[in-house]
Structures are given as C-alpha cells and as structure tokens.
Tab-separated table of C-alpha atoms in Angstrom:
chain	number	residue	atom	x	y	z
J	1427	UNK	CA	19.214	140.994	34.318
J	1428	UNK	CA	19.407	138.432	31.508
J	1429	UNK	CA	20.032	134.862	32.435
J	1430	UNK	CA	23.519	133.692	31.637
J	1431	UNK	CA	23.802	131.636	28.431
J	1432	UNK	CA	24.136	127.952	28.988
J	1433	UNK	CA	25.953	125.581	26.677
J	1434	UNK	CA	24.017	122.562	25.465
J	1435	UNK	CA	24.539	119.352	27.371
J	1436	UNK	CA	27.141	117.109	25.759
J	1437	UNK	CA	25.738	114.165	23.846
J	1438	UNK	CA	25.920	110.890	25.745
J	1439	UNK	CA	28.741	108.606	24.766
J	1440	UNK	CA	29.483	104.925	25.406
J	1441	UNK	CA	32.178	104.173	27.920
J	1442	UNK	CA	35.026	101.951	26.746
J	1443	UNK	CA	33.857	99.109	29.018
J	1444	UNK	CA	30.313	99.324	27.703
J	1445	UNK	CA	31.543	99.253	24.061
J	1446	UNK	CA	33.770	96.271	24.616
J	1447	UNK	CA	31.269	94.255	26.688
J	1448	UNK	CA	28.376	95.007	24.301
J	1449	UNK	CA	30.406	93.998	21.220
J	1450	UNK	CA	31.773	90.888	22.913
J	1451	UNK	CA	28.663	89.495	24.650
J	1452	UNK	CA	26.470	89.592	21.563
J	1453	UNK	CA	28.891	87.744	19.317
J	1454	UNK	CA	29.659	85.289	22.124
J	1455	UNK	CA	25.951	84.395	22.339
J	1456	UNK	CA	25.583	84.257	18.540
J	1457	UNK	CA	28.594	82.034	18.091
J	1458	UNK	CA	27.566	79.908	21.039
J	1459	UNK	CA	24.253	79.316	19.315
J	1460	UNK	CA	26.034	78.500	16.050
J	1461	UNK	CA	28.554	76.150	17.674
J	1462	UNK	CA	26.028	74.086	19.603
J	1463	UNK	CA	24.272	73.488	16.310
J	1464	UNK	CA	27.586	72.546	14.688
J	1465	UNK	CA	28.333	70.124	17.488
J	1466	UNK	CA	24.824	68.623	17.333
J	1467	UNK	CA	25.147	68.391	13.540
J	1468	UNK	CA	28.050	65.986	14.053
J	1469	UNK	CA	26.974	64.279	17.261
J	1470	UNK	CA	23.198	63.734	17.266
J	1471	UNK	CA	21.371	65.239	14.296
J	1472	UNK	CA	22.410	62.560	11.757
J	1473	UNK	CA	20.663	59.949	13.940
J	1474	UNK	CA	17.729	62.117	15.039
J	1475	UNK	CA	16.775	63.856	11.820
J	1476	UNK	CA	18.293	61.605	9.052
J	1477	UNK	CA	17.913	58.120	10.486
J	1478	UNK	CA	17.219	56.311	7.204
J	1479	UNK	CA	20.567	57.105	5.590
J	1480	UNK	CA	23.957	55.401	5.887
J	1481	UNK	CA	26.321	57.124	8.307
J	1482	UNK	CA	28.271	59.111	5.668
J	1483	UNK	CA	25.132	60.244	3.864
J	1484	UNK	CA	23.446	61.220	7.156
J	1485	UNK	CA	26.496	63.244	8.122
J	1486	UNK	CA	26.594	64.969	4.765
J	1487	UNK	CA	22.851	65.736	5.019
J	1488	UNK	CA	23.379	67.204	8.467
J	1489	UNK	CA	26.226	69.359	7.153
J	1490	UNK	CA	24.028	70.456	4.264
J	1491	UNK	CA	21.507	71.830	6.743
J	1492	UNK	CA	24.406	73.392	8.610
J	1493	UNK	CA	25.498	75.058	5.383
J	1494	UNK	CA	21.965	76.269	4.586
J	1495	UNK	CA	22.396	78.886	7.300
J	1496	UNK	CA	25.301	80.375	5.399
J	1497	UNK	CA	23.023	80.961	2.451
J	1498	UNK	CA	20.639	82.903	4.708
J	1499	UNK	CA	23.423	85.035	6.136
J	1500	UNK	CA	23.808	87.462	3.200
J	1501	UNK	CA	20.030	87.959	3.276
J	1502	UNK	CA	20.310	88.841	6.941
J	1503	UNK	CA	23.245	91.151	6.126
J	1504	UNK	CA	21.077	93.069	3.591
J	1505	UNK	CA	18.024	93.360	5.831
J	1506	UNK	CA	19.824	94.202	9.063
J	1507	UNK	CA	22.366	96.297	7.175
J	1508	UNK	CA	19.561	98.388	5.660
J	1509	UNK	CA	18.081	98.932	9.089
J	1510	UNK	CA	21.437	99.573	10.739
J	1511	UNK	CA	22.515	102.139	8.128
J	1512	UNK	CA	19.135	103.970	8.165
J	1513	UNK	CA	17.883	103.673	11.763
J	1514	UNK	CA	21.038	103.082	13.768
J	1515	UNK	CA	23.170	100.267	15.124
J	1516	UNK	CA	21.605	99.770	18.581
J	1517	UNK	CA	18.086	98.677	17.661
J	1518	UNK	CA	19.340	96.524	14.808
J	1519	UNK	CA	21.723	94.629	17.117
J	1520	UNK	CA	18.913	94.009	19.602
J	1521	UNK	CA	16.735	92.601	16.770
J	1522	UNK	CA	19.464	90.293	15.456
J	1523	UNK	CA	20.124	88.933	18.942
J	1524	UNK	CA	16.461	88.305	19.610
J	1525	UNK	CA	16.066	86.476	16.286
J	1526	UNK	CA	18.985	84.187	16.945
J	1527	UNK	CA	17.864	83.498	20.515
J	1528	UNK	CA	14.319	82.543	19.575
J	1529	UNK	CA	15.434	80.260	16.741
J	1530	UNK	CA	17.988	78.505	18.914
J	1531	UNK	CA	15.525	77.972	21.766
J	1532	UNK	CA	13.003	76.501	19.355
J	1533	UNK	CA	15.553	73.969	18.054
J	1534	UNK	CA	15.672	72.747	21.611
J	1535	UNK	CA	11.971	71.836	21.615
J	1536	UNK	CA	11.737	70.347	18.034
J	1537	UNK	CA	10.314	66.903	17.512
J	1538	UNK	CA	12.673	64.331	15.957
J	1539	UNK	CA	12.200	62.456	12.675
J	1540	UNK	CA	10.847	59.485	14.598
J	1541	UNK	CA	8.180	61.698	16.128
J	1542	UNK	CA	7.152	63.864	13.204
J	1543	UNK	CA	8.832	62.486	10.056
J	1544	UNK	CA	9.898	64.945	7.336
J	1545	UNK	CA	8.135	67.821	9.192
J	1546	UNK	CA	10.816	67.591	11.924
J	1547	UNK	CA	13.582	67.893	9.367
J	1548	UNK	CA	11.795	70.827	7.638
J	1549	UNK	CA	11.450	72.636	10.949
J	1550	UNK	CA	15.162	72.105	11.653
J	1551	UNK	CA	16.041	73.615	8.307
J	1552	UNK	CA	13.731	76.598	8.971
J	1553	UNK	CA	15.268	77.272	12.413
J	1554	UNK	CA	18.736	76.940	10.926
J	1555	UNK	CA	17.881	79.486	8.228
J	1556	UNK	CA	16.640	81.806	11.007
J	1557	UNK	CA	19.975	81.379	12.798
J	1558	UNK	CA	21.888	82.253	9.664
J	1559	UNK	CA	19.639	85.243	8.969
J	1560	UNK	CA	20.297	86.579	12.501
J	1561	UNK	CA	24.049	86.018	12.371
J	1562	UNK	CA	24.098	87.870	9.024
J	1563	UNK	CA	23.217	91.019	10.891
J	1564	UNK	CA	25.031	90.378	14.126
J	1565	UNK	CA	28.702	90.420	13.234
J	1566	UNK	CA	28.868	93.655	11.234
J	1567	UNK	CA	26.764	95.508	13.843
J	1568	UNK	CA	29.016	94.309	16.685
J	1569	UNK	CA	32.174	95.176	14.722
J	1570	UNK	CA	30.761	98.683	14.064
J	1571	UNK	CA	29.948	99.189	17.714
J	1572	UNK	CA	33.567	98.392	18.524
J	1573	UNK	CA	35.347	100.300	15.752
J	1574	UNK	CA	33.089	103.363	15.491
J	1575	UNK	CA	33.542	103.994	19.197
J	1576	UNK	CA	37.328	103.264	19.240
J	1577	UNK	CA	40.246	105.689	19.201
J	1578	UNK	CA	41.747	105.780	15.685
J	1579	UNK	CA	45.049	104.195	16.698
J	1580	UNK	CA	43.257	101.362	18.533
J	1581	UNK	CA	40.545	100.352	16.126
J	1582	UNK	CA	42.007	96.903	15.402
J	1583	UNK	CA	42.438	96.231	19.156
J	1584	UNK	CA	38.778	97.220	19.794
J	1585	UNK	CA	37.758	95.232	16.689
J	1586	UNK	CA	39.179	92.009	18.228
J	1587	UNK	CA	36.505	92.014	20.977
J	1588	UNK	CA	33.577	91.053	18.795
J	1589	UNK	CA	35.963	88.458	17.267
J	1590	UNK	CA	36.585	87.019	20.698
J	1591	UNK	CA	32.988	85.888	20.707
J	1592	UNK	CA	33.968	83.007	18.379
J	1593	UNK	CA	36.381	81.218	20.740
J	1594	UNK	CA	34.399	82.070	23.840
J	1595	UNK	CA	31.198	80.782	22.275
J	1596	UNK	CA	32.990	77.603	21.249
J	1597	UNK	CA	34.345	76.988	24.781
J	1598	UNK	CA	31.005	77.656	26.488
J	1599	UNK	CA	28.964	75.616	23.959
J	1600	UNK	CA	31.298	72.612	23.783
J	1601	UNK	CA	32.043	72.773	27.470
J	1602	UNK	CA	28.319	72.493	28.195
J	1603	UNK	CA	28.025	69.536	25.831
J	1604	UNK	CA	30.982	67.872	27.632
J	1605	UNK	CA	29.340	68.330	31.010
J	1606	UNK	CA	26.054	66.874	29.780
J	1607	UNK	CA	27.872	64.021	28.149
J	1608	UNK	CA	29.717	63.265	31.378
J	1609	UNK	CA	26.469	63.270	33.324
J	1610	UNK	CA	24.814	61.065	30.695
J	1611	UNK	CA	27.584	58.614	29.680
J	1612	UNK	CA	27.238	55.764	27.257
J	1613	UNK	CA	26.465	52.390	28.787
J	1614	UNK	CA	29.286	50.065	29.673
J	1615	UNK	CA	30.567	48.292	26.531
J	1616	UNK	CA	29.056	50.897	24.218
J	1617	UNK	CA	31.113	52.940	21.758
J	1618	UNK	CA	32.466	55.922	23.841
J	1619	UNK	CA	32.501	58.094	20.721
J	1620	UNK	CA	28.764	57.757	20.459
J	1621	UNK	CA	26.234	59.570	22.704
J	1622	UNK	CA	24.097	57.665	25.186
J	1623	UNK	CA	20.419	56.993	24.767
J	1624	UNK	CA	19.585	59.636	27.369
J	1625	UNK	CA	21.754	62.174	25.575
J	1626	UNK	CA	20.030	61.409	22.287
J	1627	UNK	CA	16.618	61.485	23.923
J	1628	UNK	CA	16.764	64.793	25.812
J	1629	UNK	CA	20.274	65.717	26.893
J	1630	UNK	CA	21.235	67.387	23.610
J	1631	UNK	CA	18.333	69.900	24.023
J	1632	UNK	CA	19.814	71.539	27.184
J	1633	UNK	CA	22.385	73.743	25.446
J	1634	UNK	CA	19.732	75.061	23.032
J	1635	UNK	CA	17.350	75.880	25.883
J	1636	UNK	CA	20.086	77.456	27.958
J	1637	UNK	CA	20.673	80.042	25.245
J	1638	UNK	CA	17.563	81.898	26.449
J	1639	UNK	CA	19.383	82.843	29.665
J	1640	UNK	CA	22.376	84.219	27.720
J	1641	UNK	CA	20.132	86.193	25.382
J	1642	UNK	CA	18.458	87.985	28.258
J	1643	UNK	CA	21.841	89.059	29.591
J	1644	UNK	CA	22.911	90.198	26.110
J	1645	UNK	CA	19.768	92.241	25.582
J	1646	UNK	CA	20.218	93.978	28.957
J	1647	UNK	CA	23.748	95.071	27.975
J	1648	UNK	CA	22.838	96.210	24.473
J	1649	UNK	CA	19.806	98.210	25.543
J	1650	UNK	CA	22.159	100.491	27.440
J	1651	UNK	CA	24.138	101.538	24.327
J	1652	UNK	CA	23.871	104.934	22.607
J	1653	UNK	CA	24.678	105.544	18.969
J	1654	UNK	CA	28.329	106.283	18.114
J	1655	UNK	CA	29.184	109.922	17.214
J	1656	UNK	CA	30.319	108.788	13.773
J	1657	UNK	CA	26.810	107.618	12.872
J	1658	UNK	CA	25.082	110.518	14.655
J	1659	UNK	CA	27.106	112.988	12.588
J	1660	UNK	CA	26.168	111.218	9.404
J	1661	UNK	CA	22.512	111.345	10.299
J	1662	UNK	CA	22.632	115.009	11.291
J	1663	UNK	CA	24.388	115.940	8.040
J	1664	UNK	CA	21.558	114.371	6.009
J	1665	UNK	CA	23.780	111.639	4.617
J	1666	UNK	CA	21.616	108.652	5.544
J	1667	UNK	CA	20.831	106.605	2.426
J	1668	UNK	CA	17.379	105.613	1.457
J	1669	UNK	CA	18.716	102.449	-0.203
J	1670	UNK	CA	22.132	101.555	1.246
J	1671	UNK	CA	22.247	98.346	-0.784
J	1672	UNK	CA	21.956	100.211	-4.091
J	1673	UNK	CA	24.623	102.692	-3.049
J	1674	UNK	CA	27.087	100.029	-1.922
J	1675	UNK	CA	26.714	98.048	-5.169
J	1676	UNK	CA	26.945	101.135	-7.363
J	1677	UNK	CA	29.768	103.000	-5.618
J	1678	UNK	CA	31.619	100.403	-3.577
J	1679	UNK	CA	31.444	97.105	-5.532
J	1680	UNK	CA	35.248	96.748	-5.603
J	1681	UNK	CA	35.389	96.883	-1.799
J	1682	UNK	CA	32.596	94.286	-1.648
J	1683	UNK	CA	34.538	91.893	-3.835
J	1684	UNK	CA	37.834	92.407	-2.097
J	1685	UNK	CA	36.261	92.180	1.370
J	1686	UNK	CA	34.580	88.898	0.406
J	1687	UNK	CA	37.890	87.335	-0.643
J	1688	UNK	CA	39.760	88.808	2.320
J	1689	UNK	CA	37.571	86.642	4.497
J	1690	UNK	CA	37.670	83.422	2.400
J	1691	UNK	CA	40.690	81.690	3.951
J	1692	UNK	CA	39.444	82.703	7.415
J	1693	UNK	CA	36.096	81.021	6.875
J	1694	UNK	CA	37.481	77.836	5.385
J	1695	UNK	CA	40.023	77.459	8.169
J	1696	UNK	CA	37.337	78.317	10.757
J	1697	UNK	CA	34.931	75.554	9.789
J	1698	UNK	CA	37.536	72.948	9.012
J	1699	UNK	CA	39.013	73.350	12.474
J	1700	UNK	CA	35.698	73.492	14.354
J	1701	UNK	CA	33.320	71.252	12.393
J	1702	UNK	CA	35.191	68.899	10.057
J	1703	UNK	CA	37.870	68.189	12.659
J	1704	UNK	CA	35.217	66.980	15.137
J	1705	UNK	CA	33.957	64.425	12.592
J	1706	UNK	CA	37.456	63.371	11.587
J	1707	UNK	CA	38.753	63.176	15.163
J	1708	UNK	CA	36.038	60.920	16.543
J	1709	UNK	CA	35.485	58.556	13.562
J	1710	UNK	CA	36.863	55.103	14.290
J	1711	UNK	CA	40.150	54.063	12.684
J	1712	UNK	CA	38.543	50.924	11.244
J	1713	UNK	CA	35.489	52.698	9.761
J	1714	UNK	CA	34.758	52.597	6.005
J	1715	UNK	CA	36.176	56.113	5.850
J	1716	UNK	CA	38.647	56.007	8.776
J	1717	UNK	CA	39.327	58.853	11.182
J	1718	UNK	CA	41.519	59.350	14.244
J	1719	UNK	CA	39.434	57.205	16.569
J	1720	UNK	CA	39.310	59.474	19.641
J	1721	UNK	CA	36.363	59.450	22.018
J	1722	UNK	CA	34.125	62.512	21.850
J	1723	UNK	CA	35.222	63.771	25.242
J	1724	UNK	CA	38.936	63.356	24.564
J	1725	UNK	CA	38.859	65.096	21.200
J	1726	UNK	CA	36.639	68.008	22.319
J	1727	UNK	CA	39.026	68.598	25.251
J	1728	UNK	CA	41.874	68.720	22.726
J	1729	UNK	CA	39.893	71.156	20.622
J	1730	UNK	CA	39.119	73.405	23.611
J	1731	UNK	CA	42.838	73.494	24.400
J	1732	UNK	CA	43.496	74.633	20.835
J	1733	UNK	CA	40.706	77.210	21.075
J	1734	UNK	CA	42.494	78.857	24.016
J	1735	UNK	CA	45.188	79.768	21.479
J	1736	UNK	CA	42.472	81.033	19.150
J	1737	UNK	CA	41.300	83.456	21.844
J	1738	UNK	CA	44.798	84.553	22.884
J	1739	UNK	CA	46.017	85.205	19.361
J	1740	UNK	CA	42.842	87.011	18.430
J	1741	UNK	CA	43.760	89.579	21.062
J	1742	UNK	CA	47.433	89.594	20.053
J	1743	UNK	CA	46.538	90.277	16.398
J	1744	UNK	CA	44.858	93.600	17.260
J	1745	UNK	CA	47.945	95.533	18.441
J	1746	UNK	CA	49.982	94.018	15.597
J	1747	UNK	CA	47.403	95.165	13.019
J	1748	UNK	CA	47.312	98.628	14.638
J	1749	UNK	CA	51.122	98.893	14.492
J	1750	UNK	CA	52.021	97.259	11.165
J	1751	UNK	CA	48.683	97.575	9.343
J	1752	UNK	CA	45.851	95.175	8.596
J	1753	UNK	CA	47.025	94.255	5.105
J	1754	UNK	CA	50.638	93.545	6.060
J	1755	UNK	CA	49.633	91.436	9.069
J	1756	UNK	CA	47.104	89.443	7.064
J	1757	UNK	CA	49.449	88.785	4.140
J	1758	UNK	CA	51.938	87.020	6.420
J	1759	UNK	CA	49.226	85.092	8.305
J	1760	UNK	CA	47.499	83.975	5.094
J	1761	UNK	CA	50.806	82.739	3.704
J	1762	UNK	CA	51.262	80.726	6.887
J	1763	UNK	CA	47.748	79.256	6.498
J	1764	UNK	CA	48.649	78.211	2.990
J	1765	UNK	CA	51.704	76.322	4.306
J	1766	UNK	CA	49.715	74.904	7.173
J	1767	UNK	CA	47.274	73.267	4.740
J	1768	UNK	CA	50.170	71.360	3.114
J	1769	UNK	CA	51.526	69.870	6.347
J	1770	UNK	CA	48.338	68.301	7.737
J	1771	UNK	CA	49.378	64.715	7.065
J	1772	UNK	CA	52.930	64.994	8.539
J	1773	UNK	CA	51.523	66.669	11.654
J	1774	UNK	CA	48.655	64.232	12.217
J	1775	UNK	CA	51.003	61.332	11.503
J	1776	UNK	CA	53.015	62.181	14.622
J	1777	UNK	CA	50.331	60.684	16.881
J	1778	UNK	CA	48.474	62.444	19.694
J	1779	UNK	CA	51.197	65.044	20.100
J	1780	UNK	CA	50.970	65.828	16.401
J	1781	UNK	CA	47.162	66.038	16.496
J	1782	UNK	CA	47.349	68.532	19.418
J	1783	UNK	CA	50.008	70.488	17.494
J	1784	UNK	CA	47.746	70.476	14.435
J	1785	UNK	CA	44.875	71.880	16.460
J	1786	UNK	CA	47.054	74.477	18.227
J	1787	UNK	CA	48.585	75.722	14.988
J	1788	UNK	CA	45.246	75.805	13.188
J	1789	UNK	CA	43.518	77.745	15.953
J	1790	UNK	CA	46.487	80.124	16.447
J	1791	UNK	CA	46.382	81.019	12.771
J	1792	UNK	CA	42.591	81.344	13.082
J	1793	UNK	CA	42.997	83.947	15.803
J	1794	UNK	CA	45.635	85.804	13.819
J	1795	UNK	CA	43.504	86.001	10.658
J	1796	UNK	CA	40.136	86.559	12.350
J	1797	UNK	CA	41.156	89.303	14.747
J	1798	UNK	CA	42.052	92.082	12.252
J	1799	UNK	CA	38.817	91.486	10.254
J	1800	UNK	CA	36.831	93.333	12.941
J	1801	UNK	CA	38.540	96.571	11.803
J	1802	UNK	CA	39.460	95.856	8.216
J	1803	UNK	CA	35.981	95.171	6.766
J	1804	UNK	CA	34.271	98.214	8.364
J	1805	UNK	CA	37.172	100.450	7.209
J	1806	UNK	CA	36.442	99.562	3.591
J	1807	UNK	CA	33.132	101.502	3.574
J	1808	UNK	CA	31.863	104.984	4.510
J	1809	UNK	CA	29.568	105.386	7.497
J	1810	UNK	CA	26.299	105.621	5.458
J	1811	UNK	CA	26.753	102.120	4.060
J	1812	UNK	CA	29.182	100.562	6.492
J	1813	UNK	CA	26.740	98.170	8.130
J	1814	UNK	CA	25.491	96.958	4.741
J	1815	UNK	CA	28.869	96.798	2.995
J	1816	UNK	CA	30.852	95.037	5.718
J	1817	UNK	CA	27.981	92.682	6.433
J	1818	UNK	CA	27.584	91.622	2.802
J	1819	UNK	CA	31.290	91.030	2.372
J	1820	UNK	CA	31.543	89.023	5.581
J	1821	UNK	CA	28.478	86.912	4.866
J	1822	UNK	CA	28.846	86.272	1.122
J	1823	UNK	CA	32.278	84.933	2.070
J	1824	UNK	CA	30.432	82.567	4.379
J	1825	UNK	CA	28.805	80.949	1.308
J	1826	UNK	CA	32.023	80.623	-0.617
J	1827	UNK	CA	33.908	79.411	2.421
J	1828	UNK	CA	31.924	78.106	5.385
J	1829	UNK	CA	28.755	76.915	3.681
J	1830	UNK	CA	30.559	74.417	1.496
J	1831	UNK	CA	33.743	73.820	3.529
J	1832	UNK	CA	32.480	70.998	5.772
J	1833	UNK	CA	30.630	69.358	2.862
J	1834	UNK	CA	33.649	69.533	0.526
J	1835	UNK	CA	35.934	68.386	3.320
J	1836	UNK	CA	33.952	65.220	3.976
J	1837	UNK	CA	33.811	64.440	0.230
J	1838	UNK	CA	37.647	64.927	-0.064
J	1839	UNK	CA	38.240	62.931	3.062
J	1840	UNK	CA	36.202	60.078	1.581
J	1841	UNK	CA	37.915	60.393	-1.817
J	1842	UNK	CA	41.325	60.083	-0.151
J	1843	UNK	CA	40.223	56.888	1.668
J	1844	UNK	CA	40.338	58.504	5.108
J	1845	UNK	CA	43.455	60.690	4.600
J	1846	UNK	CA	42.985	64.430	5.181
J	1847	UNK	CA	45.655	65.465	2.674
J	1848	UNK	CA	43.166	66.684	0.059
J	1849	UNK	CA	41.323	68.676	2.729
J	1850	UNK	CA	44.617	70.384	3.553
J	1851	UNK	CA	45.231	71.151	-0.115
J	1852	UNK	CA	41.730	72.624	-0.363
J	1853	UNK	CA	42.568	74.983	2.526
J	1854	UNK	CA	45.799	75.987	0.853
J	1855	UNK	CA	43.996	76.726	-2.445
J	1856	UNK	CA	41.481	78.993	-0.730
J	1857	UNK	CA	44.331	80.726	1.106
J	1858	UNK	CA	45.951	81.474	-2.182
J	1859	UNK	CA	42.809	83.304	-3.360
J	1860	UNK	CA	42.796	85.384	-0.173
J	1861	UNK	CA	46.501	86.142	-0.545
J	1862	UNK	CA	45.994	87.435	-4.049
J	1863	UNK	CA	43.153	89.690	-2.919
J	1864	UNK	CA	45.251	91.096	-0.104
J	1865	UNK	CA	48.072	91.862	-2.542
J	1866	UNK	CA	45.596	93.721	-4.804
J	1867	UNK	CA	43.932	95.574	-1.885
J	1868	UNK	CA	45.118	98.685	-0.049
J	1869	UNK	CA	45.969	99.364	3.574
J	1870	UNK	CA	43.090	100.838	5.652
J	1871	UNK	CA	44.860	101.494	8.995
J	1872	UNK	CA	44.923	105.286	8.510
J	1873	UNK	CA	41.393	105.561	7.102
J	1874	UNK	CA	39.161	107.931	9.098
J	1875	UNK	CA	35.747	106.381	9.629
J	1876	UNK	CA	33.940	109.647	8.863
J	1877	UNK	CA	35.716	110.225	5.546
J	1878	UNK	CA	34.428	109.348	2.102
J	1879	UNK	CA	30.863	110.500	2.595
J	1880	UNK	CA	29.252	111.934	-0.527
J	1881	UNK	CA	27.289	115.174	-0.229
J	1882	UNK	CA	23.558	114.697	0.383
J	1883	UNK	CA	22.727	115.953	-3.143
J	1884	UNK	CA	25.133	113.592	-4.883
J	1885	UNK	CA	22.896	110.535	-5.013
J	1886	UNK	CA	19.243	110.252	-5.756
J	1887	UNK	CA	18.781	107.734	-3.004
J	1888	UNK	CA	19.696	110.210	-0.220
J	1889	UNK	CA	17.240	110.888	2.590
J	1890	UNK	CA	17.273	114.174	4.501
J	1891	UNK	CA	18.401	113.779	8.076
J	1892	UNK	CA	15.013	114.878	9.397
J	1893	UNK	CA	13.221	112.003	7.655
J	1894	UNK	CA	15.869	109.325	7.761
J	1895	UNK	CA	15.018	108.262	11.287
J	1896	UNK	CA	11.550	108.316	12.822
C-alpha cells in the first residue's frame, strides 16, 4: 500500500515579537553608540583630542570628526546593501552590528592627544569612520526586517520600531553619561558645565566599553531571525541582482533623489536638537559666543524630557501614516518644522519654560517626521534592490543634512553673536527643500513590496536564483 503523500513543511517565519525586537534592539545599540560619540564630541573630545586649539576651533574640529562618519555612511550603505540584496538581510545585519560594536569599544581604549599626539586623533577619526560605515548598513536592514515582515496595512506602524532606536539610544547613552558625571562631579568651585578631572581621565570611556554588553544581546536576538518571505520569493524566482548598485542607479535614480530629499529636514532637525543644542545649552552666557548657560546635568535632563516626546510621537506617527498615507502625513509635519525653525528666538527668549518648550516641540516634530521614514524609503524600491536603494537615500541625506548641520550651526551661531536665529532659518530652508520633494513625490502606502520586480531576463546583471546565494 503506497504511503500517503505528505505536504512539505511550511517555511519558518518570524513571529511579530521577534521582528519588532530584532528591528528595535539593533538600531537602539547603533544609535546608542552614535549618541555617546556625539555627547563626547561636545563634552570631552575637544579637550582630549584637540587641546592646542581655542575652544570654538576645538569644538568645530570635534564636530568635523563627528561629521566624517556621515561621509562613510553611504559607503556602508553600498557595501551592506549589496550583501543584503544578494545574500539576505539577516547575515548583513549581524555584520553591521559587529562592526559598530567593535569600533565603539575601541574608542573607549584610545590614547588621548597628550599620550600619543596626532596618532590619537587619527585613530579617533578611523574609528568614527568605522562607526559611520556600520550605521550605513544598519538602518535600512532594520527597516526592511520590520516592513518586509509586516501586514500591508501596518507597515508604517512596524516601521516605527527601528526608528524608536534613536530616542531609546539617546536616553540610554546620555543617561549613562549623567550617572557617571554624578559619580565623578567637578570639584567645589569649578565650572559645573565642565567635566571633572576624573571624568576626563577615565570616566568618559565607560559608555564606550559598555557597548560590548549591548552588542552581545543584539547579536543573540538577530541570530534567531529567518529571511522574510518577500526576499525568499525574490531569490527563488531568480531575481537577485548581481550588481544591485548598478540596477538602482539605472532604473530607480528618481526614487534615490526623492528619498534623499525626503530625509533632509529630518536629518537637520535631528542633529540640531541632539548635538548643536547640547553645545548651545551649556555654553556660558558671558562666553565670547554666548549660550544658555545651563549646567551639563540640567540641560541633558531637559533634553531627555524632550526625547520622551520623540519616542512617543514616533509611535503615534505610524498609525497616522498607515491611515492617511506617508506623503500626506509628512507634508504637514515638514511644514510645521519650517515654522518651528522661524520661532526659535521667541521660544528661547521665554526663559527656562521656553527652552523646555523648544526642546519638546523640536523632539515631537522629530518623532513625527522620523517615524514614517521606516516604511516610506523601503517602499520606494523593489525587493531586489530595496536594501541598496533605501540605504543610499537614507545615508546620502546624512551628508547633506547631518554631516554638515552641527558644523554650519556653530558657524551661524557665531556669526549671529550667540543668537540661534540663523540656525533656525537654516532649519527652515532645509525643510522647504524637503517639502518640495514631498509635493513632487507620490504616495507609497498601497505599494505591495513584492511588486515592480523585472523578469530575470530583463537585465544583464541578473543572477540565477541557484547561484545568487551560496
């Protein structure tokens, strides 16, 4: 008697909790690593790695190294995007997380300028470039894990989870710096806005070394992922590209350009509120270029309060973008960012209440504009080039926005004799460019992620499914 036919076992799938945790934990670690560098770039690196410059020049030099990572990010997007589109999302995400973790840990053991001279500064730049390279591959991979495993009517909601890594990383990183600063306070009579000798000597290294613990946890979560059905179907159909970069530039260049400008206002706002604001907030009111004069602890606590709104409105933005569309939601939010840039001086002029309101409004708008990007950018590209395309758009925008934003902001702040009004105008101008791109672009809410794939014979850079993946 013949044995009864058995149906093949269903392919393993990721549970909702696994998808959301894996997309969230990786970006939280990556942004934590980035934020602790941003904080150190303001707080200790000018003194430790650029000690022979005047304070403003040292700060600008530190920001220049901070911005160097943004230049490395598109390179990381190309390399990790190529691997992610050819070999799969899981292994690529593990590699990006390892790269970031190793670079961040090594920053924590670097010699200072006093100990090694220019070699110390060169090593700092090298590690910063490695951080940027890693983050270039991290975000798009995490966004794809979330959106490619999401129900169609909840892609924007799922896409907000990798975005939540930004506020969570900020809170963990700056919270740790606050705890260390409280345990290693400045001596009596010293400037409370300046770190203590113990903090400058070894305390600042702790957050960088602690990143190793977080990376181990992140790797454990990500190793348990399986590939999303959307990518598996593309691979089985023989649609994996041999050169995703060539395909995306040849066939999807318009989406690349639009995606880059969609992110521009987000990036400028992001780094003005998290990096420039820390310099402005803790600079003395009687300095050559005056600031707000808050102590480091006071101002960071105010920032963390604002970042809570960043996290909350990142989540809120997902259902709104699913209901009303990504484009419609972002048009209104970007218009609000434009107005926000024009009211910086009136808000800050209201005293501490106004400064808190400035931070809350800025971080609220940050959540509303950042949240939908987790779905919008991946939806611009077909599966076979989605990792590459979304990653390049996201990270080229980092050069136009984040790489130069803190540097330009300090220069404008100095040009206006300590007033931030020119910095606000700069934000508004960048928001206008994003607004125009959104008006030109199309809605992607109803795009199916497995649509738009060309037949395997359409392009000469196709790879048969059997040879695309080892």
